[in-house]
Short mmCIF file of C-alpha atoms in Angstrom, two decimals:
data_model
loop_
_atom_site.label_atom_id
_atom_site.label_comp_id
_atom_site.label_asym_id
_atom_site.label_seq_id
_atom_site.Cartn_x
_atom_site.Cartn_y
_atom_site.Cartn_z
CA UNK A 125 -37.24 2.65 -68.60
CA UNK A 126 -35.02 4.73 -66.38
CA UNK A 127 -32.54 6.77 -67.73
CA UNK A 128 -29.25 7.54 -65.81
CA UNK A 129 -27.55 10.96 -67.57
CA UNK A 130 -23.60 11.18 -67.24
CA UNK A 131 -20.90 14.09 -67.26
CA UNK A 132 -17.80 13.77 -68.93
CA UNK A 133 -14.28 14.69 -67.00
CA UNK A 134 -12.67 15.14 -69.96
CA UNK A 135 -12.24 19.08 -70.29
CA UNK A 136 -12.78 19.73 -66.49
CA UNK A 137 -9.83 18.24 -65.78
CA UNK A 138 -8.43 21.53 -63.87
CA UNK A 139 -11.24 21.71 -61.81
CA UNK A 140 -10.48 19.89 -58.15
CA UNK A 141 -12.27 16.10 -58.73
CA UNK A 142 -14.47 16.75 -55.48
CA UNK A 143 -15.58 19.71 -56.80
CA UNK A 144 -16.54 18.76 -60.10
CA UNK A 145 -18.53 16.08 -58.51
CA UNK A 146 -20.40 18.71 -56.69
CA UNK A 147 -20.90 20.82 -59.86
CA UNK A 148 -22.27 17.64 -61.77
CA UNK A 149 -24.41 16.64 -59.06
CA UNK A 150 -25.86 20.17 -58.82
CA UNK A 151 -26.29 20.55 -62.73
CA UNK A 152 -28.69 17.45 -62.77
CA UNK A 153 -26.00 14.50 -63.54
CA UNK A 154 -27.00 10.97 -62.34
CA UNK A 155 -22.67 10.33 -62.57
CA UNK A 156 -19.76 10.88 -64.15
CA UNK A 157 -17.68 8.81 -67.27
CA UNK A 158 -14.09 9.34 -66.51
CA UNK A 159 -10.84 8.24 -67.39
CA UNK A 160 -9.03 6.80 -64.37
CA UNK A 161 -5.19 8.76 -63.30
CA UNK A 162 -2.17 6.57 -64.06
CA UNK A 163 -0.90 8.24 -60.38
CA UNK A 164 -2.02 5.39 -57.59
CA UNK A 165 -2.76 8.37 -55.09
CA UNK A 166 -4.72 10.37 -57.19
CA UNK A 167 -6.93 7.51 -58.62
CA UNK A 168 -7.68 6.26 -55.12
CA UNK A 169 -8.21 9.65 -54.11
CA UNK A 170 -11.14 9.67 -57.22
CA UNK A 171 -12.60 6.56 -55.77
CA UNK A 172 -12.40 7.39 -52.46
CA UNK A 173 -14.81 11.00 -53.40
CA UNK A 174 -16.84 8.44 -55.95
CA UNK A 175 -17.60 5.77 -53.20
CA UNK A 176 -18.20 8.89 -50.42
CA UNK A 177 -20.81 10.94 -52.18
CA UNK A 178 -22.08 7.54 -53.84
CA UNK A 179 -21.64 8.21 -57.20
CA UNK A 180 -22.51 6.09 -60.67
CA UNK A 181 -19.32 6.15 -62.33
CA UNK A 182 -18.17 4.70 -66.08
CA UNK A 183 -14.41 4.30 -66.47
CA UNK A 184 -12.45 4.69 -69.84
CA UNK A 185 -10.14 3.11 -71.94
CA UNK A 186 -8.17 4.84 -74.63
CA UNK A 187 -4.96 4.76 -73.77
CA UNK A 188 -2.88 1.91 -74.87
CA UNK A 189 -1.38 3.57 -78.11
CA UNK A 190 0.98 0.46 -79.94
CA UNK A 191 2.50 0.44 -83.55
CA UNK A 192 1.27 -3.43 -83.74
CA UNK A 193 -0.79 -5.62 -82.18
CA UNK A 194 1.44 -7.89 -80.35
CA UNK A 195 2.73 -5.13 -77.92
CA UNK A 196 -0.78 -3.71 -77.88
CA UNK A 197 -2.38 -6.65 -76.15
CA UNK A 198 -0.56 -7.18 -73.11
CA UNK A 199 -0.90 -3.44 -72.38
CA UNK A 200 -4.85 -3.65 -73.51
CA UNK A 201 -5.03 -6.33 -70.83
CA UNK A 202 -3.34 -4.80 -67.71
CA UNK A 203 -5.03 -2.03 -68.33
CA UNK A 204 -8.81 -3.11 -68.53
CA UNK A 205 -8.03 -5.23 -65.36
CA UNK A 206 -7.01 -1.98 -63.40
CA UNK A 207 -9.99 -0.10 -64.64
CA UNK A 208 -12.16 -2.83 -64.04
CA UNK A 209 -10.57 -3.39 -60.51
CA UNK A 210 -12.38 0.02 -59.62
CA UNK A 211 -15.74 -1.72 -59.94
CA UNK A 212 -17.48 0.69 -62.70
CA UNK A 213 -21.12 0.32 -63.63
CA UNK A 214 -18.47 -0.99 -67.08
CA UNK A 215 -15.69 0.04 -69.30
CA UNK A 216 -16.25 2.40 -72.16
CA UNK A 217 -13.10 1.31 -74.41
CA UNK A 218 -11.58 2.76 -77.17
CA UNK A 219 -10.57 -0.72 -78.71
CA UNK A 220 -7.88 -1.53 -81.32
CA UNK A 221 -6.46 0.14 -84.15
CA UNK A 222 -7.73 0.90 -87.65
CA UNK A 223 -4.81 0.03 -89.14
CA UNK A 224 -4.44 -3.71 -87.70
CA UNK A 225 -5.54 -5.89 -89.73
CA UNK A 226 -9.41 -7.61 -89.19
CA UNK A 227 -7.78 -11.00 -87.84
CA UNK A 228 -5.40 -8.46 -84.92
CA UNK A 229 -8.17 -6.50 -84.04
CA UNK A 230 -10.33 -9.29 -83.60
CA UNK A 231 -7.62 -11.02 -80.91
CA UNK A 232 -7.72 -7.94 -78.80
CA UNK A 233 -11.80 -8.04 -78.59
CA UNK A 234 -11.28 -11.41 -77.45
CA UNK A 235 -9.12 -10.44 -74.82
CA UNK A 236 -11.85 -7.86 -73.83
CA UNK A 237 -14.02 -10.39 -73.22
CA UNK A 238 -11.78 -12.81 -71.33
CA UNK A 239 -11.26 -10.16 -69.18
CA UNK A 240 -15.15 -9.11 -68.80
CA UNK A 241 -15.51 -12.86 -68.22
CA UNK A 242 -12.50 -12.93 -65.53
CA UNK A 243 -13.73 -9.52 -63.64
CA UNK A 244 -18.07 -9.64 -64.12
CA UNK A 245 -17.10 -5.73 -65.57
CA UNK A 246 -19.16 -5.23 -68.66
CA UNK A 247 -17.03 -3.81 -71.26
CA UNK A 248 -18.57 -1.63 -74.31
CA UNK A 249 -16.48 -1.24 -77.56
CA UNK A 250 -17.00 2.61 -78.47
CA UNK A 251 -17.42 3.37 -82.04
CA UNK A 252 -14.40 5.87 -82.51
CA UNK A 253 -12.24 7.17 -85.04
CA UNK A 254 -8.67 5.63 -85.33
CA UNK A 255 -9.65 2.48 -83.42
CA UNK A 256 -11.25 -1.07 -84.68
CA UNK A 257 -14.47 0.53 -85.04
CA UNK A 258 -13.63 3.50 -86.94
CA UNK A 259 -16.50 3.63 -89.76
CA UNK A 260 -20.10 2.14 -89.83
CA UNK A 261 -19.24 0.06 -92.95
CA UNK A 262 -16.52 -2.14 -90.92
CA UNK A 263 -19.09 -2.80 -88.27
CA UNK A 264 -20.92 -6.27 -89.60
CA UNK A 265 -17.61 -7.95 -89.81
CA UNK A 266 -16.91 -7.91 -86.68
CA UNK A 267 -20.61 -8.58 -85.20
CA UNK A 268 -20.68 -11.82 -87.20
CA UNK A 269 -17.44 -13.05 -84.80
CA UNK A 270 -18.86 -11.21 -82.16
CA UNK A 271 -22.71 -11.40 -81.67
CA UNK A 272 -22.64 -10.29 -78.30
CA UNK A 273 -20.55 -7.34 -78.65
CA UNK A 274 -22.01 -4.25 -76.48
CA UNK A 275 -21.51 -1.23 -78.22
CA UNK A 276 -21.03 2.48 -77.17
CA UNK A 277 -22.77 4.46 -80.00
CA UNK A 278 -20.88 7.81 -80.56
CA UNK A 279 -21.51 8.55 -83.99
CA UNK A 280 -20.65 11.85 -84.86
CA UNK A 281 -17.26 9.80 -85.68
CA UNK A 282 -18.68 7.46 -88.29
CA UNK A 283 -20.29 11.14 -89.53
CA UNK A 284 -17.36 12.67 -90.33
CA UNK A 285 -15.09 9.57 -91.28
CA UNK A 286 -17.68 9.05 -93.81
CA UNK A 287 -17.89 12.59 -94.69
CA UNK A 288 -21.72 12.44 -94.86
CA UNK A 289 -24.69 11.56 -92.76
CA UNK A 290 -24.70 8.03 -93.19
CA UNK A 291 -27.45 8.43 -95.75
CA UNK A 292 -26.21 5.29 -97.75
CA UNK A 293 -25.82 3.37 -94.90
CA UNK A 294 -28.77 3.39 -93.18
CA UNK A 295 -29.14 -0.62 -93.31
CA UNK A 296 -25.74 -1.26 -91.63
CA UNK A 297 -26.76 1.43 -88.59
CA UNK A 298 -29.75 -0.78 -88.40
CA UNK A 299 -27.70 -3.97 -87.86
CA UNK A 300 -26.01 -2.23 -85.15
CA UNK A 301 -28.08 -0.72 -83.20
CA UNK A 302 -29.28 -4.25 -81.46
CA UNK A 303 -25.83 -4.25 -79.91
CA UNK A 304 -25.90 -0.89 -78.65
CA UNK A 305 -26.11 -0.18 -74.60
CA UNK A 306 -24.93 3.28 -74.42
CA UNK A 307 -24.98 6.22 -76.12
CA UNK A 308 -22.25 9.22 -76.32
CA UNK A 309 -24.76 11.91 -77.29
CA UNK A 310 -21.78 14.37 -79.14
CA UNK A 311 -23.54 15.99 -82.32
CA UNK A 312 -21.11 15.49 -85.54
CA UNK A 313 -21.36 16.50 -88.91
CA UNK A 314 -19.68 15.70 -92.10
CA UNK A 315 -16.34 17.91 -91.69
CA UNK A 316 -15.75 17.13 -88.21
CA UNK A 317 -17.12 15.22 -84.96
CA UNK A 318 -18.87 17.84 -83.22
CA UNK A 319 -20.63 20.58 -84.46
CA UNK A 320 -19.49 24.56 -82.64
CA UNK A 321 -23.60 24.34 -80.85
CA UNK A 322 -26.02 21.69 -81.31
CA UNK A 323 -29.24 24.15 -80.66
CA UNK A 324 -28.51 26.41 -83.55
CA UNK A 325 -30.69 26.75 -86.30
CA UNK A 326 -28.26 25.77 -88.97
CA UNK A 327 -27.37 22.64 -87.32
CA UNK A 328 -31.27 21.66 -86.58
CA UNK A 329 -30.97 18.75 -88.83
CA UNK A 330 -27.92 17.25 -88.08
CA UNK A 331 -29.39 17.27 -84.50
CA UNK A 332 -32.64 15.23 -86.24
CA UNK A 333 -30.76 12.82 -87.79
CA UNK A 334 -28.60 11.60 -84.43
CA UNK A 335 -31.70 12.07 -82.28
CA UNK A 336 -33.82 9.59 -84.84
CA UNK A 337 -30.57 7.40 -84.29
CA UNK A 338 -30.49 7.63 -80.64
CA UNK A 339 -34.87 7.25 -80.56
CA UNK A 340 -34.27 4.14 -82.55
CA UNK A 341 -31.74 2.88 -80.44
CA UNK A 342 -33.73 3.39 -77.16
CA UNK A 343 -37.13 1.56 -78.89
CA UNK A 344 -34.70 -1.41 -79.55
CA UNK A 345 -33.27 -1.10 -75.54
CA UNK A 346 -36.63 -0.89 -74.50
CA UNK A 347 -38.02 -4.07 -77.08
CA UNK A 348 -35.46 -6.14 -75.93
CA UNK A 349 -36.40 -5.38 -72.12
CA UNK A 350 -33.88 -2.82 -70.19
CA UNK A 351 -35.03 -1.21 -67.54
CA UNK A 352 -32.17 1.03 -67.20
CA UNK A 353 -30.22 3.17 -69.95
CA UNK A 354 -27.17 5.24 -69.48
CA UNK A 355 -26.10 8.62 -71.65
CA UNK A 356 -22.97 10.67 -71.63
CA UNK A 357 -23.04 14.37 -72.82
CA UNK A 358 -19.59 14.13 -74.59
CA UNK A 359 -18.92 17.02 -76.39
CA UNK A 360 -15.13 17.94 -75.87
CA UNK A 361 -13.15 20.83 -75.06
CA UNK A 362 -10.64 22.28 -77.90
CA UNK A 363 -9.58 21.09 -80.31
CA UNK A 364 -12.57 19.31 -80.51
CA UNK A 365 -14.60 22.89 -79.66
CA UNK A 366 -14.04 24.84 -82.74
CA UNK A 367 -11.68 27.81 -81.88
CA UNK A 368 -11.70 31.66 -83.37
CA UNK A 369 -8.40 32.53 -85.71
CA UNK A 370 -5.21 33.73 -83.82
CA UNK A 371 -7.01 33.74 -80.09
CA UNK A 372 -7.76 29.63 -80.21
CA UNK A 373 -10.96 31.21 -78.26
CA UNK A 374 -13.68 28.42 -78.07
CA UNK A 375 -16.65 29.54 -79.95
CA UNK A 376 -19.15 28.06 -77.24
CA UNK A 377 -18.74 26.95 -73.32
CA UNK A 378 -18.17 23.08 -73.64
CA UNK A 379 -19.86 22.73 -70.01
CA UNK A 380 -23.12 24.46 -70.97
CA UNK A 381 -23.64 22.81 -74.22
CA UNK A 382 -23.18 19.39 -72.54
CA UNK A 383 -25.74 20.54 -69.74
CA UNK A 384 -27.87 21.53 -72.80
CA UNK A 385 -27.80 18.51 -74.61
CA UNK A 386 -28.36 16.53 -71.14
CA UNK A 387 -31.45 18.47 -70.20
CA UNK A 388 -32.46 18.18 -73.95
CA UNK A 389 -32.28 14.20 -73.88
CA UNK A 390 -34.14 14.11 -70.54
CA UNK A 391 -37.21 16.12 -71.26
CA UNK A 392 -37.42 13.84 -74.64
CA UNK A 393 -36.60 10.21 -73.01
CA UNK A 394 -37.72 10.46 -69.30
CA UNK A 395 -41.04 12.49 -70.06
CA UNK A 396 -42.51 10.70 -72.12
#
């Protein structure tokens, strides 16, 4: 199986896109996972530096923000037929609400896959706090109505929502790993959705317990036939860093400890 490693643009956003390209590319990145500008200039000018140093490139959703589902959906729509207008590798969205009710949230999936159907973009439903997918226990719900549902595992957020490390729900991680087809590799734990390093001693465990997730999910990728498996180092820049009192200092260099936990994943997966 090959492995294809990704850099997030989130938190790098200052840096000038065509040289953050060049850093990624230099740091060891096979692409980049970015959300798309709403500015028509500046997201050409993305593709244009994307399509010229022939980079892989994941696009995301997250944006459409709606008190109810009706308004949602035409929004959801227009916007997953821009991003998928770009022609990504697919879509990494950030689907729904978790306050719609089961019955809402399952119209707007369907409308993801009309319009992966209408474009050819494959589009992967992340599993994310505040959104449809907001807690492992929700999960087999919504794969019974939708068996073919890719999913983007990130679950650092299912870590803290639950406020443990899934220990209970083991089984229901099981059922949904078969659907996974991408992996966020941020390290939570069960007070928040990223720990402050993920090479410390104290958080050696946590570290265990995604990296037996993310092993199990790569033996299933690899059962069911891939060739080819894709992983973004997504740990995020403050708030999401943990910050020192009164300076809002982060307490470690988001950059490094997503190089870190890219080099870490590709000595264990593409090594062996």
């Amino acid at each position: 199986m090959e492995f294809k490693f990704f850099c997030p643009r989130w938190g790098s956003e200052k840096i000038p896109f065509p040289i953050f390209i060049q850093k990624v590319l230099e740091d060891g990145y096979d692409g980049v996972e970015i959300s798309l500008p709403e500015d028509n200039n500046v997201r050409e000018e993305y593709l244009s530096v994307l399509s010229e140093e022939k980079v892989p490139f994941i696009v995301q959703h997250h944006q459409t923000d709606k008190k109810n589902a009706n308004d949602y959906i035409p929004e959801f729509v227009e916007r997953l037929e821009m991003l998928a207008a770009s022609q990504p590798l697919f879509i990494n969205s950030q689907t729904g609400k978790d306050f719609y009710s089961f019955e809402e949230n399952c119209r707007i999936i369907e409308k993801a896959i009309e319009v992966e159907a209408k474009t050819g973009v494959p589009i992967y439903q992340e599993t994310h706090r505040g959104k449809f997918s907001f807690a492992c226990h929700v999960m087999p719900d919504y794969l019974k109505v939708f068996p073919e549902m890719k999913i983007t595992a990130d679950f650092s957020h299912w870590v803290n929502v639950s406020e443990s490390m899934l220990e209970h729900q083991q089984k229901t991680i099981e059922k949904v790993i078969p659907h996974v087809f991408h992996i966020h590799s941020r390290v939570g734990f069960p007070e928040g959705p990223q720990v402050n390093h993920p090479g410390t001693p104290e958080n050696k465990d946590i570290l265990n317990r995604h990296m037996n997730w993310w092993d199990a999910i790569i033996k299933e990728r690899k059962k069911q036939g891939n060739t080819e498996f894709t992983i973004t180092s997504e740990f995020g820049p403050v708030p999401y860093m943990p910050t020192l009192p009164f300076t809002r200092q982060p307490v470690s260099n988001q950059w490094e400890i997503n190089k870190y936990m890219m080099e870490l994943l590709k000595s264990r997966y593409t090594n062996n």
